[in-house]
Amino acid sequence: MSGTGENETGLRKILDSTRLAGIVFLLLHFYYYCYGCFRQWGSTAEMVYRFLSNISHTGLFSTPCQIKVNGLTAFSDFIAR
């Protein structure tokens, strides 16, 4: 990688942001599909509910596996290392 002129620090930052996106996807998945539990526990926020409602119209949460696949795909590089 050093011979190609690529900036290793920049590549690491890109990988870190991709991992973070994967973790966020998985957290959103758990919050969306376990919303009833969070509501019973009193751990809901109106802003997050509106945000997830808007995202659900995009088809991201169309099936339970869809968001898991997206999150794990983004997070897979971290798991492989």
mmCIF file of C-alpha atoms in Angstrom:
data_model
loop_
_atom_site.group_PDB
_atom_site.id
_atom_site.type_symbol
_atom_site.label_atom_id
_atom_site.label_comp_id
_atom_site.label_asym_id
_atom_site.label_seq_id
_atom_site.Cartn_x
_atom_site.Cartn_y
_atom_site.Cartn_z
ATOM 1 C CA MET A 1 0.000 0.000 0.000
ATOM 2 C CA SER A 2 2.900 2.367 0.631
ATOM 3 C CA GLY A 3 4.025 2.287 -3.002
ATOM 4 C CA THR A 4 0.707 3.486 -4.413
ATOM 5 C CA GLY A 5 0.730 6.890 -2.735
ATOM 6 C CA GLU A 6 -2.438 6.246 -0.793
ATOM 7 C CA ASN A 7 -2.724 7.973 2.524
ATOM 8 C CA GLU A 8 -2.953 5.251 5.174
ATOM 9 C CA THR A 9 -4.409 7.620 7.745
ATOM 10 C CA GLY A 10 -7.160 8.639 5.352
ATOM 11 C CA LEU A 11 -7.971 5.027 4.574
ATOM 12 C CA ARG A 12 -8.143 4.198 8.289
ATOM 13 C CA LYS A 13 -10.568 7.078 8.839
ATOM 14 C CA ILE A 14 -12.770 5.803 6.035
ATOM 15 C CA LEU A 15 -12.765 2.302 7.538
ATOM 16 C CA ASP A 16 -13.569 3.688 10.983
ATOM 17 C CA SER A 17 -16.498 5.693 9.655
ATOM 18 C CA THR A 18 -17.770 2.624 7.781
ATOM 19 C CA ARG A 19 -17.592 0.573 10.990
ATOM 20 C CA LEU A 20 -19.440 3.302 12.862
ATOM 21 C CA ALA A 21 -22.154 3.337 10.192
ATOM 22 C CA GLY A 22 -22.538 -0.432 10.568
ATOM 23 C CA ILE A 23 -22.892 -0.150 14.334
ATOM 24 C CA VAL A 24 -25.446 2.660 13.964
ATOM 25 C CA PHE A 25 -27.452 0.551 11.489
ATOM 26 C CA LEU A 26 -27.555 -2.352 13.927
ATOM 27 C CA LEU A 27 -28.562 -0.117 16.841
ATOM 28 C CA LEU A 28 -31.351 1.406 14.749
ATOM 29 C CA HIS A 29 -32.485 -2.110 13.859
ATOM 30 C CA PHE A 30 -32.746 -3.160 17.496
ATOM 31 C CA TYR A 31 -34.522 0.047 18.467
ATOM 32 C CA TYR A 32 -36.988 -0.205 15.569
ATOM 33 C CA TYR A 33 -37.904 -3.872 16.020
ATOM 34 C CA CYS A 34 -37.848 -3.817 19.850
ATOM 35 C CA TYR A 35 -39.689 -0.491 20.139
ATOM 36 C CA GLY A 36 -42.438 -2.060 22.274
ATOM 37 C CA CYS A 37 -39.908 -3.069 24.913
ATOM 38 C CA PHE A 38 -38.248 0.333 24.899
ATOM 39 C CA ARG A 39 -41.650 1.999 25.229
ATOM 40 C CA GLN A 40 -42.529 -0.202 28.219
ATOM 41 C CA TRP A 41 -39.214 0.654 29.853
ATOM 42 C CA GLY A 42 -39.772 4.346 29.194
ATOM 43 C CA SER A 43 -36.632 4.604 27.071
ATOM 44 C CA THR A 44 -38.111 6.217 23.972
ATOM 45 C CA ALA A 45 -37.499 9.616 22.474
ATOM 46 C CA GLU A 46 -39.952 11.405 20.190
ATOM 47 C CA MET A 47 -37.159 12.713 17.957
ATOM 48 C CA VAL A 48 -35.746 9.212 17.381
ATOM 49 C CA TYR A 49 -39.258 7.872 16.722
ATOM 50 C CA ARG A 50 -39.878 10.538 14.050
ATOM 51 C CA PHE A 51 -36.453 9.899 12.526
ATOM 52 C CA LEU A 52 -37.100 6.148 12.304
ATOM 53 C CA SER A 53 -40.605 6.734 10.953
ATOM 54 C CA ASN A 54 -39.151 8.800 8.121
ATOM 55 C CA ILE A 55 -36.454 6.220 7.425
ATOM 56 C CA SER A 56 -38.977 3.372 7.412
ATOM 57 C CA HIS A 57 -40.656 4.927 4.352
ATOM 58 C CA THR A 58 -37.444 4.381 2.360
ATOM 59 C CA GLY A 59 -37.714 0.600 2.634
ATOM 60 C CA LEU A 60 -34.651 0.265 4.833
ATOM 61 C CA PHE A 61 -36.722 -1.552 7.454
ATOM 62 C CA SER A 62 -38.850 -3.450 4.920
ATOM 63 C CA THR A 63 -37.724 -6.800 6.342
ATOM 64 C CA PRO A 64 -35.868 -7.559 9.573
ATOM 65 C CA CYS A 65 -32.948 -8.983 7.620
ATOM 66 C CA GLN A 66 -32.526 -5.943 5.346
ATOM 67 C CA ILE A 67 -31.044 -3.627 7.973
ATOM 68 C CA LYS A 68 -28.980 -6.433 9.526
ATOM 69 C CA VAL A 69 -27.420 -7.210 6.166
ATOM 70 C CA ASN A 70 -26.640 -3.534 5.572
ATOM 71 C CA GLY A 71 -25.149 -3.131 9.026
ATOM 72 C CA LEU A 72 -23.114 -6.308 8.919
ATOM 73 C CA THR A 73 -21.853 -5.552 5.423
ATOM 74 C CA ALA A 74 -20.522 -2.219 6.620
ATOM 75 C CA PHE A 75 -19.150 -3.825 9.790
ATOM 76 C CA SER A 76 -17.730 -6.951 8.082
ATOM 77 C CA ASP A 77 -14.265 -5.508 7.538
ATOM 78 C CA PHE A 78 -13.915 -5.028 11.287
ATOM 79 C CA ILE A 79 -15.067 -8.597 11.978
ATOM 80 C CA ALA A 80 -12.661 -10.050 9.412
ATOM 81 C CA ARG A 81 -9.622 -8.474 11.071
#
